[in-house]
Amino acid sequence: MAASEKPQITVCESDYDRLTTLAEAAEHSRPEIAEFLLGEMNRAVVVADEALPAQVVRMHAEARIRTETGAERTLHLVYPAEANVSEHRISILSPIGAALIGLQEGQSIEWTGANGGTHRLSVLTVRPPA
């Protein structure tokens, strides 16, 4: 998907700073996902933490999504050390995690999975972190 076709995303300053640093640190160990996450951060609108709308996916938010197959599931977006797939805690350094950051309710995005296939997800609801 061309960058011009991607939905507008918004991230808060604290997520932007930490995720940019995390992606830069992963450039040698996980170059594809690091490049994708850095690209997402570079195209994001960055706002003050308190100005981020509640319906935007941020770190530690819970997002109810629908995949291209119509399946719905709830995911928690977390940092790599907190990830646990069986608990639906998805790392920001995974293709789906990097695709989710900054999306808001009602938006959809195409992303490339670890297997190289193209996938699509739509954000149904977002619950901000507690």
CSV table of N, CA and C in Angstrom, one decimal:
chain,number,residue,atom,x,y,z
A,1,MET,N,0.8,-1.2,0.0
A,1,MET,CA,0.0,0.0,0.0
A,1,MET,C,0.9,1.2,0.0
A,2,ALA,N,0.6,2.2,-0.9
A,2,ALA,CA,1.4,3.4,-0.9
A,2,ALA,C,1.2,4.2,0.3
A,3,ALA,N,2.2,5.0,0.7
A,3,ALA,CA,2.1,5.8,1.9
A,3,ALA,C,0.9,6.8,1.8
A,4,SER,N,0.6,7.3,0.6
A,4,SER,CA,-0.5,8.2,0.4
A,4,SER,C,-1.9,7.5,0.7
A,5,GLU,N,-1.9,6.2,0.6
A,5,GLU,CA,-3.2,5.5,0.8
A,5,GLU,C,-3.4,5.1,2.2
A,6,LYS,N,-2.4,5.2,3.0
A,6,LYS,CA,-2.5,4.8,4.4
A,6,LYS,C,-3.4,5.8,5.2
A,7,PRO,N,-4.1,5.4,6.2
A,7,PRO,CA,-5.0,6.3,7.0
A,7,PRO,C,-4.1,7.2,7.8
A,8,GLN,N,-4.6,8.4,8.1
A,8,GLN,CA,-3.9,9.3,9.0
A,8,GLN,C,-3.8,8.7,10.4
A,9,ILE,N,-2.6,8.8,11.0
A,9,ILE,CA,-2.5,8.3,12.3
A,9,ILE,C,-2.0,9.4,13.3
A,10,THR,N,-2.3,9.2,14.5
A,10,THR,CA,-2.0,10.2,15.5
A,10,THR,C,-1.3,9.5,16.7
A,11,VAL,N,-0.2,10.0,17.2
A,11,VAL,CA,0.4,9.4,18.4
A,11,VAL,C,0.8,10.6,19.3
A,12,CYS,N,0.8,10.2,20.6
A,12,CYS,CA,1.2,11.2,21.6
A,12,CYS,C,2.7,11.3,21.7
A,13,GLU,N,3.2,12.4,22.3
A,13,GLU,CA,4.6,12.7,22.3
A,13,GLU,C,5.4,11.6,23.0
A,14,SER,N,4.9,11.1,24.2
A,14,SER,CA,5.6,10.0,24.9
A,14,SER,C,5.7,8.7,24.1
A,15,ASP,N,4.7,8.3,23.4
A,15,ASP,CA,4.7,7.1,22.6
A,15,ASP,C,5.7,7.4,21.4
A,16,TYR,N,5.6,8.5,20.8
A,16,TYR,CA,6.5,8.8,19.7
A,16,TYR,C,7.9,8.7,20.1
A,17,ASP,N,8.3,9.4,21.2
A,17,ASP,CA,9.7,9.3,21.6
A,17,ASP,C,10.2,7.9,21.9
A,18,ARG,N,9.4,7.2,22.7
A,18,ARG,CA,9.8,5.9,23.1
A,18,ARG,C,9.8,4.9,21.9
A,19,LEU,N,8.8,5.0,21.0
A,19,LEU,CA,8.8,4.1,19.9
A,19,LEU,C,9.8,4.3,18.9
A,20,THR,N,10.2,5.6,18.7
A,20,THR,CA,11.2,5.9,17.7
A,20,THR,C,12.6,5.4,18.2
A,21,THR,N,12.8,5.5,19.5
A,21,THR,CA,14.0,5.0,20.1
A,21,THR,C,14.0,3.5,20.0
A,22,LEU,N,12.9,2.8,20.3
A,22,LEU,CA,12.8,1.4,20.2
A,22,LEU,C,13.0,0.9,18.8
A,23,ALA,N,12.5,1.5,17.8
A,23,ALA,CA,12.6,1.1,16.4
A,23,ALA,C,14.1,1.3,16.0
A,24,GLU,N,14.7,2.4,16.4
A,24,GLU,CA,16.1,2.6,16.0
A,24,GLU,C,17.0,1.5,16.7
A,25,ALA,N,16.7,1.1,17.9
A,25,ALA,CA,17.5,0.1,18.5
A,25,ALA,C,17.3,-1.3,17.9
A,26,ALA,N,16.1,-1.5,17.2
A,26,ALA,CA,15.8,-2.8,16.6
A,26,ALA,C,16.3,-2.8,15.1
A,27,GLU,N,16.9,-1.8,14.6
A,27,GLU,CA,17.3,-1.7,13.2
A,27,GLU,C,18.2,-2.9,12.7
A,28,HIS,N,19.1,-3.4,13.6
A,28,HIS,CA,20.0,-4.4,13.2
A,28,HIS,C,19.4,-5.8,13.5
A,29,SER,N,18.6,-6.0,14.6
A,29,SER,CA,18.0,-7.3,14.9
A,29,SER,C,16.7,-7.6,14.1
A,30,ARG,N,15.9,-6.5,13.9
A,30,ARG,CA,14.6,-6.7,13.2
A,30,ARG,C,14.4,-5.6,12.2
A,31,PRO,N,15.3,-5.6,11.1
A,31,PRO,CA,15.3,-4.4,10.2
A,31,PRO,C,13.9,-4.1,9.5
A,32,GLU,N,13.2,-5.2,9.1
A,32,GLU,CA,11.9,-4.9,8.4
A,32,GLU,C,10.9,-4.2,9.3
A,33,ILE,N,10.7,-4.7,10.5
A,33,ILE,CA,9.7,-4.2,11.4
A,33,ILE,C,10.2,-2.8,11.9
A,34,ALA,N,11.5,-2.6,12.2
A,34,ALA,CA,12.0,-1.4,12.6
A,34,ALA,C,11.8,-0.3,11.5
A,35,GLU,N,12.0,-0.6,10.3
A,35,GLU,CA,11.8,0.3,9.2
A,35,GLU,C,10.3,0.7,9.1
A,36,PHE,N,9.4,-0.3,9.2
A,36,PHE,CA,8.0,-0.1,9.1
A,36,PHE,C,7.5,0.8,10.3
A,37,LEU,N,8.0,0.5,11.5
A,37,LEU,CA,7.6,1.3,12.7
A,37,LEU,C,8.1,2.8,12.6
A,38,LEU,N,9.4,2.9,12.1
A,38,LEU,CA,9.9,4.3,11.9
A,38,LEU,C,9.1,5.0,10.9
A,39,GLY,N,8.7,4.3,9.8
A,39,GLY,CA,7.9,5.0,8.8
A,39,GLY,C,6.6,5.5,9.3
A,40,GLU,N,6.0,4.6,10.2
A,40,GLU,CA,4.7,5.0,10.8
A,40,GLU,C,4.9,6.2,11.7
A,41,MET,N,6.0,6.3,12.5
A,41,MET,CA,6.3,7.4,13.4
A,41,MET,C,6.5,8.7,12.5
A,42,ASN,N,7.2,8.5,11.4
A,42,ASN,CA,7.6,9.7,10.6
A,42,ASN,C,6.3,10.3,9.9
A,43,ARG,N,5.3,9.5,9.7
A,43,ARG,CA,4.1,10.0,9.0
A,43,ARG,C,3.0,10.4,10.0
A,44,ALA,N,3.2,10.1,11.3
A,44,ALA,CA,2.2,10.4,12.3
A,44,ALA,C,2.1,11.8,12.6
A,45,VAL,N,0.9,12.3,13.0
A,45,VAL,CA,0.7,13.6,13.6
A,45,VAL,C,1.0,13.3,15.1
A,46,VAL,N,1.9,14.1,15.7
A,46,VAL,CA,2.3,14.0,17.1
A,46,VAL,C,1.6,15.1,17.9
A,47,VAL,N,0.9,14.7,18.9
A,47,VAL,CA,0.2,15.6,19.8
A,47,VAL,C,0.7,15.4,21.3
A,48,ALA,N,0.4,16.4,22.1
A,48,ALA,CA,0.7,16.3,23.5
A,48,ALA,C,-0.1,15.1,24.1
A,49,ASP,N,0.5,14.4,25.1
A,49,ASP,CA,-0.1,13.2,25.7
A,49,ASP,C,-1.6,13.5,26.0
A,50,GLU,N,-1.8,14.6,26.7
A,50,GLU,CA,-3.2,14.9,27.2
A,50,GLU,C,-4.2,15.2,26.0
A,51,ALA,N,-3.6,15.5,24.8
A,51,ALA,CA,-4.5,15.9,23.7
A,51,ALA,C,-4.9,14.7,22.8
A,52,LEU,N,-4.3,13.5,23.1
A,52,LEU,CA,-4.6,12.3,22.3
A,52,LEU,C,-6.0,11.9,22.6
A,53,PRO,N,-6.9,11.8,21.5
A,53,PRO,CA,-8.3,11.4,21.8
A,53,PRO,C,-8.3,9.9,22.3
A,54,ALA,N,-9.3,9.6,23.1
A,54,ALA,CA,-9.4,8.3,23.7
A,54,ALA,C,-9.7,7.2,22.7
A,55,GLN,N,-10.2,7.5,21.5
A,55,GLN,CA,-10.5,6.5,20.5
A,55,GLN,C,-9.3,6.2,19.6
A,56,VAL,N,-8.1,6.7,20.0
A,56,VAL,CA,-6.9,6.4,19.2
A,56,VAL,C,-6.1,5.3,19.9
A,57,VAL,N,-5.6,4.3,19.1
A,57,VAL,CA,-4.7,3.2,19.7
A,57,VAL,C,-3.4,3.8,20.1
A,58,ARG,N,-3.1,3.7,21.4
A,58,ARG,CA,-1.8,4.1,21.9
A,58,ARG,C,-1.2,2.9,22.6
A,59,MET,N,0.0,3.0,23.2
A,59,MET,CA,0.6,2.0,23.9
A,59,MET,C,-0.2,1.7,25.1
A,60,HIS,N,-0.4,0.4,25.4
A,60,HIS,CA,-1.2,-0.2,26.5
A,60,HIS,C,-2.7,0.0,26.3
A,61,ALA,N,-3.1,0.4,25.2
A,61,ALA,CA,-4.6,0.5,24.9
A,61,ALA,C,-5.1,-0.9,24.5
A,62,GLU,N,-6.4,-1.1,24.6
A,62,GLU,CA,-7.1,-2.3,24.2
A,62,GLU,C,-7.8,-1.9,22.9
A,63,ALA,N,-7.6,-2.7,21.9
A,63,ALA,CA,-8.3,-2.4,20.6
A,63,ALA,C,-9.1,-3.7,20.2
A,64,ARG,N,-10.4,-3.5,19.9
A,64,ARG,CA,-11.2,-4.5,19.3
A,64,ARG,C,-11.1,-4.3,17.8
A,65,ILE,N,-10.6,-5.4,17.1
A,65,ILE,CA,-10.3,-5.3,15.6
A,65,ILE,C,-11.1,-6.3,14.8
A,66,ARG,N,-11.3,-6.1,13.5
A,66,ARG,CA,-11.8,-7.1,12.6
A,66,ARG,C,-10.8,-7.3,11.5
A,67,THR,N,-10.5,-8.5,11.2
A,67,THR,CA,-9.5,-8.8,10.2
A,67,THR,C,-10.2,-9.0,8.8
A,68,GLU,N,-9.4,-9.1,7.8
A,68,GLU,CA,-10.0,-9.3,6.4
A,68,GLU,C,-10.8,-10.5,6.3
A,69,THR,N,-10.7,-11.5,7.2
A,69,THR,CA,-11.6,-12.7,7.1
A,69,THR,C,-12.9,-12.5,7.9
A,70,GLY,N,-13.0,-11.3,8.5
A,70,GLY,CA,-14.2,-11.0,9.3
A,70,GLY,C,-14.1,-11.4,10.7
A,71,ALA,N,-13.0,-12.1,11.1
A,71,ALA,CA,-12.8,-12.4,12.5
A,71,ALA,C,-12.6,-11.2,13.4
A,72,GLU,N,-13.2,-11.2,14.6
A,72,GLU,CA,-13.0,-10.1,15.5
A,72,GLU,C,-12.2,-10.6,16.7
A,73,ARG,N,-11.3,-9.8,17.2
A,73,ARG,CA,-10.6,-10.1,18.4
A,73,ARG,C,-10.2,-8.8,19.1
A,74,THR,N,-9.8,-9.0,20.4
A,74,THR,CA,-9.4,-7.9,21.2
A,74,THR,C,-7.9,-8.0,21.5
A,75,LEU,N,-7.1,-7.0,21.2
A,75,LEU,CA,-5.7,-7.0,21.4
A,75,LEU,C,-5.3,-5.9,22.4
A,76,HIS,N,-4.2,-6.1,23.1
A,76,HIS,CA,-3.6,-5.1,24.0
A,76,HIS,C,-2.3,-4.8,23.3
A,77,LEU,N,-2.0,-3.5,23.0
A,77,LEU,CA,-0.7,-3.2,22.4
A,77,LEU,C,0.3,-2.8,23.5
A,78,VAL,N,1.4,-3.6,23.5
A,78,VAL,CA,2.4,-3.5,24.6
A,78,VAL,C,3.8,-3.5,24.0
A,79,TYR,N,4.8,-3.2,24.9
A,79,TYR,CA,6.2,-3.2,24.6
A,79,TYR,C,6.6,-4.7,24.5
A,80,PRO,N,7.7,-5.0,23.8
A,80,PRO,CA,8.2,-6.4,23.6
A,80,PRO,C,8.3,-7.2,24.8
A,81,ALA,N,8.8,-6.7,25.9
A,81,ALA,CA,9.0,-7.5,27.1
A,81,ALA,C,7.7,-7.9,27.8
A,82,GLU,N,6.6,-7.2,27.4
A,82,GLU,CA,5.2,-7.4,28.0
A,82,GLU,C,4.4,-8.3,27.1
A,83,ALA,N,4.9,-8.6,26.0
A,83,ALA,CA,4.1,-9.4,25.0
A,83,ALA,C,3.8,-10.8,25.5
A,84,ASN,N,2.5,-11.3,25.2
A,84,ASN,CA,2.1,-12.6,25.5
A,84,ASN,C,0.9,-12.9,24.6
A,85,VAL,N,1.2,-13.7,23.5
A,85,VAL,CA,0.1,-13.9,22.5
A,85,VAL,C,-1.1,-14.6,23.2
A,86,SER,N,-0.8,-15.6,24.1
A,86,SER,CA,-2.0,-16.3,24.7
A,86,SER,C,-2.9,-15.3,25.5
A,87,GLU,N,-2.3,-14.2,25.9
A,87,GLU,CA,-3.1,-13.2,26.7
A,87,GLU,C,-3.5,-12.1,25.8
A,88,HIS,N,-3.3,-12.2,24.5
A,88,HIS,CA,-3.6,-11.2,23.5
A,88,HIS,C,-2.9,-9.9,23.7
A,89,ARG,N,-1.7,-10.0,24.3
A,89,ARG,CA,-0.8,-8.8,24.5
A,89,ARG,C,0.2,-8.8,23.3
A,90,ILE,N,-0.1,-7.9,22.4
A,90,ILE,CA,0.7,-7.9,21.1
A,90,ILE,C,1.8,-6.8,21.2
A,91,SER,N,3.0,-7.3,20.8
A,91,SER,CA,4.2,-6.4,20.8
A,91,SER,C,4.1,-5.3,19.7
A,92,ILE,N,4.5,-4.1,20.0
A,92,ILE,CA,4.6,-3.0,19.1
A,92,ILE,C,5.6,-3.4,18.0
A,93,LEU,N,6.6,-4.3,18.3
A,93,LEU,CA,7.6,-4.8,17.4
A,93,LEU,C,7.1,-6.0,16.6
A,94,SER,N,5.8,-6.1,16.4
A,94,SER,CA,5.3,-7.2,15.5
A,94,SER,C,4.6,-6.4,14.4
A,95,PRO,N,4.4,-7.0,13.2
A,95,PRO,CA,3.8,-6.3,12.1
A,95,PRO,C,2.4,-5.8,12.5
A,96,ILE,N,1.6,-6.6,13.2
A,96,ILE,CA,0.2,-6.1,13.5
A,96,ILE,C,0.3,-5.0,14.5
A,97,GLY,N,1.2,-5.1,15.5
A,97,GLY,CA,1.3,-4.1,16.5
A,97,GLY,C,1.7,-2.7,15.9
A,98,ALA,N,2.7,-2.8,15.0
A,98,ALA,CA,3.2,-1.5,14.3
A,98,ALA,C,2.1,-1.0,13.4
A,99,ALA,N,1.2,-1.8,12.9
A,99,ALA,CA,0.1,-1.4,12.0
A,99,ALA,C,-1.0,-0.7,12.9
A,100,LEU,N,-1.1,-1.2,14.1
A,100,LEU,CA,-2.2,-0.7,15.0
A,100,LEU,C,-2.0,0.7,15.5
A,101,ILE,N,-0.7,1.0,15.8
A,101,ILE,CA,-0.4,2.3,16.6
A,101,ILE,C,-0.9,3.5,15.8
A,102,GLY,N,-1.7,4.3,16.6
A,102,GLY,CA,-2.1,5.6,16.0
A,102,GLY,C,-3.4,5.6,15.2
A,103,LEU,N,-3.9,4.3,15.0
A,103,LEU,CA,-5.2,4.3,14.3
A,103,LEU,C,-6.3,4.6,15.3
A,104,GLN,N,-7.5,5.1,14.7
A,104,GLN,CA,-8.6,5.4,15.6
A,104,GLN,C,-9.8,4.5,15.2
A,105,GLU,N,-10.8,4.5,16.0
A,105,GLU,CA,-12.0,3.7,15.8
A,105,GLU,C,-12.5,4.1,14.4
A,106,GLY,N,-12.8,3.0,13.6
A,106,GLY,CA,-13.4,3.2,12.3
A,106,GLY,C,-12.3,3.2,11.2
A,107,GLN,N,-11.1,3.3,11.5
A,107,GLN,CA,-10.0,3.3,10.5
A,107,GLN,C,-9.6,1.8,10.2
A,108,SER,N,-9.1,1.6,8.9
A,108,SER,CA,-8.5,0.4,8.5
A,108,SER,C,-7.2,0.6,7.9
A,109,ILE,N,-6.3,-0.5,7.9
A,109,ILE,CA,-5.0,-0.4,7.3
A,109,ILE,C,-4.6,-1.8,6.8
A,110,GLU,N,-3.9,-1.7,5.7
A,110,GLU,CA,-3.3,-3.0,5.2
A,110,GLU,C,-1.8,-3.0,5.7
A,111,TRP,N,-1.4,-4.2,6.0
A,111,TRP,CA,-0.1,-4.4,6.6
A,111,TRP,C,0.5,-5.8,6.1
A,112,THR,N,1.8,-5.9,6.1
A,112,THR,CA,2.4,-7.2,5.7
A,112,THR,C,2.8,-8.0,6.9
A,113,GLY,N,2.3,-9.2,6.9
A,113,GLY,CA,2.5,-10.1,8.1
A,113,GLY,C,3.9,-10.7,8.0
A,114,ALA,N,4.3,-11.4,9.1
A,114,ALA,CA,5.6,-12.0,9.2
A,114,ALA,C,5.8,-13.0,8.1
A,115,ASN,N,4.7,-13.6,7.5
A,115,ASN,CA,4.8,-14.6,6.4
A,115,ASN,C,4.9,-13.9,5.1
A,116,GLY,N,4.9,-12.6,5.0
A,116,GLY,CA,5.0,-11.8,3.8
A,116,GLY,C,3.7,-11.6,3.1
A,117,GLY,N,2.6,-12.1,3.7
A,117,GLY,CA,1.3,-11.9,3.1
A,117,GLY,C,0.7,-10.6,3.5
A,118,THR,N,-0.2,-10.0,2.7
A,118,THR,CA,-0.9,-8.8,3.0
A,118,THR,C,-2.2,-9.0,3.7
A,119,HIS,N,-2.3,-8.3,4.8
A,119,HIS,CA,-3.5,-8.4,5.6
A,119,HIS,C,-4.2,-7.1,5.8
A,120,ARG,N,-5.4,-7.1,6.3
A,120,ARG,CA,-6.1,-5.8,6.5
A,120,ARG,C,-6.8,-6.0,7.9
A,121,LEU,N,-6.8,-4.9,8.6
A,121,LEU,CA,-7.5,-4.9,9.9
A,121,LEU,C,-8.3,-3.6,10.0
A,122,SER,N,-9.4,-3.6,10.7
A,122,SER,CA,-10.2,-2.4,11.0
A,122,SER,C,-10.3,-2.3,12.5
A,123,VAL,N,-10.2,-1.1,13.0
A,123,VAL,CA,-10.4,-0.9,14.4
A,123,VAL,C,-11.8,-0.6,14.7
A,124,LEU,N,-12.4,-1.4,15.5
A,124,LEU,CA,-13.8,-1.3,15.9
A,124,LEU,C,-14.0,-0.4,17.1
A,125,THR,N,-13.3,-0.7,18.2
A,125,THR,CA,-13.3,0.1,19.4
A,125,THR,C,-12.0,0.2,20.0
A,126,VAL,N,-11.8,1.2,20.8
A,126,VAL,CA,-10.5,1.4,21.5
A,126,VAL,C,-10.8,1.8,23.0
A,127,ARG,N,-10.1,1.1,23.9
A,127,ARG,CA,-10.2,1.5,25.3
A,127,ARG,C,-8.9,1.9,25.7
A,128,PRO,N,-8.7,3.2,26.1
A,128,PRO,CA,-7.4,3.7,26.5
A,128,PRO,C,-6.9,3.0,27.7
A,129,PRO,N,-5.6,3.1,28.0
A,129,PRO,CA,-5.0,2.5,29.2
A,129,PRO,C,-5.6,3.0,30.4
A,130,ALA,N,-5.6,2.2,31.4
A,130,ALA,CA,-6.2,2.6,32.7
A,130,ALA,C,-5.4,3.7,33.4
